Coordinates of C-alpha atoms in Angstrom, one line a residue:
X1 CA 18.6 -16.6 18.8
X2 CA 19.5 -20.9 19.8
X3 CA 15.7 -21.0 18.9
X4 CA 16.8 -19.0 15.6
X5 CA 19.4 -21.4 14.8
X6 CA 17.5 -24.0 15.2
X7 CA 14.8 -23.5 13.4
X8 CA 16.4 -21.2 10.2
X9 CA 17.2 -23.9 8.5
X10 CA 13.4 -25.5 8.1
X11 CA 12.3 -21.6 7.4
X12 CA 14.6 -21.5 4.5
X13 CA 14.0 -25.0 3.1
X14 CA 10.0 -23.7 3.0
X15 CA 11.6 -20.5 1.3
X16 CA 12.9 -22.1 -1.4
X17 CA 10.3 -24.6 -2.2
X18 CA 8.1 -21.4 -2.2
X19 CA 10.7 -20.1 -5.0
X20 CA 10.0 -23.0 -6.9
X21 CA 7.0 -22.1 -9.6
X22 CA 4.7 -24.3 -8.8
X23 CA 4.6 -23.5 -5.5
X24 CA 4.2 -19.5 -6.3
X25 CA 1.2 -19.0 -4.7
X26 CA 2.2 -19.9 -0.8
X27 CA 3.8 -17.2 0.9
X28 CA 7.1 -16.6 2.0
X29 CA 8.3 -16.4 5.9
X30 CA 9.6 -13.2 7.1
X31 CA 11.9 -13.9 10.1
X32 CA 12.1 -11.7 12.9
X33 CA 13.5 -11.5 16.2
X34 CA 12.1 -10.5 20.0
X35 CA 13.9 -7.7 21.2
X36 CA 14.0 -6.3 24.6
X37 CA 14.8 -2.5 24.7
X38 CA 14.7 -3.1 29.0
X39 CA 12.4 0.0 29.2
X40 CA 8.5 -0.1 30.0
X41 CA 6.1 1.6 31.6
X42 CA 3.3 -1.1 32.7
X43 CA 3.6 -1.0 36.5
X44 CA 2.4 -4.2 37.6
X45 CA 5.6 -6.6 37.6
X46 CA 3.6 -9.4 36.4
X47 CA 2.9 -8.1 32.9
X48 CA 6.3 -6.3 32.1
X49 CA 8.1 -8.3 29.6
X50 CA 11.0 -5.8 30.1
X51 CA 11.4 -6.5 33.8
X52 CA 15.0 -7.1 35.0
X53 CA 15.9 -11.2 33.9
X54 CA 12.3 -11.1 31.7
X55 CA 12.5 -14.5 29.4
X56 CA 11.5 -12.2 26.7
X57 CA 13.5 -10.4 24.1
X58 CA 16.5 -9.9 23.3
X59 CA 19.4 -7.9 24.7
X60 CA 21.0 -5.3 22.2
X61 CA 23.9 -6.4 24.3
X62 CA 23.9 -10.1 22.9
X63 CA 23.7 -9.3 19.6
X64 CA 26.6 -9.1 17.1
X65 CA 27.1 -5.9 14.8
X66 CA 25.5 -8.5 11.3
X67 CA 22.6 -9.8 12.1
X68 CA 22.2 -13.6 11.5
X69 CA 21.2 -14.3 7.6
X70 CA 17.2 -14.4 7.1
X71 CA 16.5 -11.7 9.8
X72 CA 14.0 -9.0 8.3
X73 CA 12.4 -7.5 11.3
X74 CA 12.0 -6.4 15.4
X75 CA 9.7 -7.5 17.1
X76 CA 9.3 -5.1 20.9
X77 CA 6.3 -5.8 23.2
X78 CA 6.3 -3.9 25.6
X79 CA 3.2 -2.0 26.3
X80 CA -0.2 -2.8 28.7
X81 CA -3.1 -0.8 27.6
X82 CA -0.7 2.0 27.5
X83 CA -2.0 5.1 25.6
X84 CA 0.7 7.2 22.4
X85 CA 2.4 8.9 25.0
X86 CA 3.8 6.0 26.1
X87 CA 4.5 4.9 23.1
X88 CA 6.5 7.9 22.5
X89 CA 8.5 7.5 25.3
X90 CA 9.2 4.2 24.5
X91 CA 10.3 4.6 21.2
X92 CA 13.2 6.9 22.5
X93 CA 14.9 4.0 24.6
X94 CA 13.9 1.6 21.0
X95 CA 15.7 3.6 18.8
X96 CA 18.4 4.0 21.6
X97 CA 19.3 0.7 22.0
X98 CA 18.7 -1.0 18.5
X99 CA 18.7 1.7 15.9
X100 CA 22.1 0.8 15.0
X101 CA 20.6 -2.0 13.4
X102 CA 17.8 -1.0 11.5
X103 CA 19.7 -0.7 8.1
X104 CA 19.4 -4.6 8.5
X105 CA 15.8 -4.8 8.4
X106 CA 12.6 -4.7 6.2
X107 CA 10.1 -4.1 9.1
X108 CA 9.6 -3.5 12.3
X109 CA 7.0 -5.1 14.5
X110 CA 6.1 -2.4 17.7
X111 CA 3.4 -5.2 19.3
X112 CA 0.5 -5.0 21.0
X113 CA -1.2 -3.1 24.4
X114 CA -2.2 0.0 22.6
X115 CA -5.2 0.9 24.0
X116 CA -6.9 2.6 20.5
X117 CA -9.8 2.0 21.9
X118 CA -9.7 4.3 25.4
X119 CA -11.9 7.5 25.0
X120 CA -8.8 9.5 25.8
X121 CA -6.2 8.0 23.6
X122 CA -4.6 10.9 21.6
X123 CA -4.9 8.9 18.4
X124 CA -2.8 12.7 16.6
X125 CA -0.4 11.8 18.5
X126 CA 0.2 8.8 17.3
X127 CA 0.4 9.3 13.5
X128 CA 2.5 12.1 14.3
X129 CA 5.0 10.0 16.3
X130 CA 5.0 6.8 13.1
X131 CA 4.8 9.5 11.0
X132 CA 7.8 11.1 12.7
X133 CA 9.5 7.7 12.7
X134 CA 9.3 6.2 9.0
X135 CA 10.6 9.8 8.0
X136 CA 14.2 8.5 9.9
X137 CA 13.3 4.8 8.3
X138 CA 11.3 5.1 5.3
X139 CA 12.2 1.5 4.2
X140 CA 10.7 0.0 7.1
X141 CA 7.4 -1.6 7.4
X142 CA 5.6 -0.4 10.6
X143 CA 3.8 -2.9 12.7
X144 CA 1.3 -2.4 15.6
X145 CA -0.7 -5.1 17.2
X146 CA -4.2 -2.7 18.4
X147 CA -5.8 -6.3 20.2
X148 CA -7.7 -3.9 22.4
X149 CA -9.1 -2.1 19.8
X150 CA -11.3 -6.0 19.1
X151 CA -11.6 -6.9 22.3
X152 CA -12.9 -4.0 24.1
X153 CA -16.5 -4.8 25.7
X154 CA -17.4 -7.9 24.3
X155 CA -19.6 -9.4 27.1
X156 CA -19.8 -9.5 30.7
X157 CA -19.6 -12.3 33.4
X158 CA -23.1 -13.2 34.5
X159 CA -22.8 -14.1 38.0
X160 CA -25.6 -15.1 41.0
X161 CA -25.2 -14.7 44.8
X162 CA -26.1 -17.9 46.5
X163 CA -25.1 -16.5 49.8
X164 CA -23.7 -14.0 51.7
X165 CA -21.9 -14.3 55.0
X166 CA -20.7 -11.8 57.7
X167 CA -17.4 -12.8 59.7
X168 CA -15.8 -10.0 62.3
X169 CA -17.9 -7.9 60.4
X170 CA -16.8 -8.0 56.7
X171 CA -19.8 -9.4 54.9
X172 CA -19.4 -11.7 51.4
X173 CA -21.6 -12.2 49.2
X174 CA -20.6 -15.5 47.4
X175 CA -21.5 -16.1 43.7
X176 CA -22.3 -19.6 41.6
X177 CA -18.7 -18.4 39.6
X178 CA -14.8 -17.7 41.3
X179 CA -12.0 -15.3 41.0
X180 CA -9.3 -18.4 40.8
X181 CA -11.5 -20.7 38.0
X182 CA -13.3 -17.6 35.3
X183 CA -11.3 -14.6 36.4
X184 CA -7.8 -15.5 36.9
X185 CA -6.8 -12.1 35.8
X186 CA -8.2 -10.2 38.4
X187 CA -5.9 -12.4 41.3
X188 CA -2.6 -12.3 38.9
X189 CA -2.7 -8.6 37.6
X190 CA -4.1 -7.3 40.1
X191 CA -7.1 -6.5 38.6
X192 CA -10.4 -5.5 39.9
X193 CA -13.6 -5.4 37.0
X194 CA -16.4 -2.6 37.5
X195 CA -19.4 -4.6 38.4
X196 CA -22.5 -3.0 37.1
X197 CA -24.5 -1.0 39.5
X198 CA -22.0 -0.3 42.0
X199 CA -19.1 1.5 42.9
X200 CA -15.6 0.1 42.9
X201 CA -13.7 1.3 46.3
X202 CA -9.6 1.5 46.1
X203 CA -9.6 0.7 49.9
X204 CA -9.9 -3.4 50.7
X205 CA -8.9 -2.7 53.6
X206 CA -11.0 -5.0 56.6
X207 CA -11.3 -1.3 58.9
X208 CA -13.3 0.0 54.8
X209 CA -15.5 -2.9 54.7
X210 CA -16.5 -2.5 58.1
X211 CA -17.2 1.3 58.2
X212 CA -19.9 1.3 55.2
X213 CA -23.4 1.0 54.4
X214 CA -23.8 -2.0 52.0
X215 CA -20.2 -2.7 51.2
X216 CA -19.3 -6.1 50.2
X217 CA -16.2 -8.4 49.1
X218 CA -17.3 -10.9 46.3
X219 CA -16.4 -14.3 47.3
X220 CA -15.9 -17.3 44.7
X221 CA -17.4 -20.6 44.4
X222 CA -14.0 -23.0 44.6
X223 CA -12.3 -24.1 47.8
X224 CA -9.8 -22.1 48.0
X225 CA -9.8 -19.4 50.8
X226 CA -7.7 -16.2 48.3
X227 CA -10.9 -16.7 45.9
X228 CA -12.4 -13.6 46.9
X229 CA -11.9 -9.7 45.7
X230 CA -13.3 -6.8 47.5
X231 CA -14.6 -4.1 47.8
X232 CA -17.8 -2.6 46.0
X233 CA -20.2 -0.7 47.3
X234 CA -23.7 -1.0 46.2
X235 CA -27.2 0.9 46.8
X236 CA -29.1 -1.7 48.4
X237 CA -28.8 -4.7 50.8
X238 CA -27.7 -7.8 48.1
X239 CA -30.1 -10.7 47.9
X240 CA -29.6 -14.5 47.6
X241 CA -30.3 -15.0 43.9
X242 CA -30.1 -11.7 42.8
X243 CA -27.1 -10.7 39.7
X244 CA -23.9 -9.2 40.3
X245 CA -22.7 -8.4 36.4
X246 CA -18.9 -8.2 36.2
X247 CA -18.5 -6.1 33.3
X248 CA -16.0 -6.4 30.1
X249 CA -15.0 -10.0 31.1
X250 CA -15.1 -12.6 28.4
X251 CA -12.3 -11.9 26.7
X252 CA -9.8 -12.8 29.3
X253 CA -13.1 -15.3 30.9
X254 CA -13.0 -17.3 27.8
X255 CA -9.6 -18.1 27.3
X256 CA -8.0 -18.5 31.4
X257 CA -10.7 -20.2 32.4
X258 CA -10.0 -23.7 34.8
X259 CA -11.6 -26.4 36.2
X260 CA -10.3 -26.5 39.5
X261 CA -11.9 -29.7 41.1
X262 CA -14.8 -29.3 39.1
X263 CA -15.7 -25.8 39.6
X264 CA -17.2 -25.9 35.7
X265 CA -16.4 -23.0 32.7
X266 CA -19.5 -20.7 32.4
X267 CA -21.7 -21.0 29.8
X268 CA -21.1 -18.8 26.8
X269 CA -24.4 -16.4 24.8
X270 CA -26.0 -14.0 23.1
X271 CA -28.6 -11.6 24.8
X272 CA -30.4 -10.4 21.7
X273 CA -31.3 -6.8 21.8
X274 CA -35.0 -8.0 21.9
X275 CA -34.4 -10.1 25.4
X276 CA -34.1 -13.5 24.1
X277 CA -31.4 -15.7 25.0
X278 CA -29.5 -17.2 22.8
X279 CA -27.1 -20.1 24.7
X280 CA -24.2 -21.1 22.7
X281 CA -22.3 -23.3 25.1
X282 CA -22.9 -24.9 28.6
X283 CA -20.4 -26.9 30.4
X284 CA -20.8 -29.9 32.7
X285 CA -19.4 -31.7 35.0
X286 CA -18.9 -34.7 32.6
X287 CA -16.4 -32.1 30.8
X288 CA -14.2 -31.8 33.9
X289 CA -14.5 -35.2 34.1
X290 CA -13.1 -36.1 30.5
X291 CA -10.6 -34.3 30.4
X292 CA -9.2 -36.2 34.0
X293 CA -9.8 -39.4 32.4

């Protein structure tokens, strides 16, 4: 609310300018508040915006009966790769907490994290849920942000094995990429990506690493000791120089990657259907040096 109080005068002045005939082509700004329904089915606490003490969203207990002047919508984001069944259950809590303010609103945004591109996503249930909601609040414009629909299976991260080391019976394939630099979401979530041609093992214990054929941790090339993940089971012994391909990584690899201690960003390119490779961008030490200058 403090942010709204601080910035709404600027928005109000802008909208007043939009109302002038000579500026009629400019769109007015519709202000909304991010609210927190205090309910989410996101299992990974790091990604849960409704966790106790969260910095995201205003609690219903903090809102006055009359919303401040200019508030026209609510924004609620509490999903992560979720199905329509999760949305339906969450909507019960949203209405319980905030429906009393709906008559004062023009729109409601149910945020992102709706994994509509998943094969088993129940689209019919989503349609039914939204139609049912609109029947109760017909004046509200409903907005969803199906980000996964636009950033799903967008491209792999292709790495190469530079060495295979063994310690206490655990074999680690060292690659020319880094989890902490190029795939930090894997360590944060934690999320273990699919590796082409390998079986992802749920058990990452030392015992599992020692008791199987062609089972490897994969280690990054940074100086961080914890720059590794495991375990994956391959159908052959890994050799220096062969590729390890992490599926569906480009959407976070490109936006979260860093140059910790001089590690370069991955190059970006396109492999055409005829086998020709087109390089869009290659990063060098100079990119790191110039950032530090």
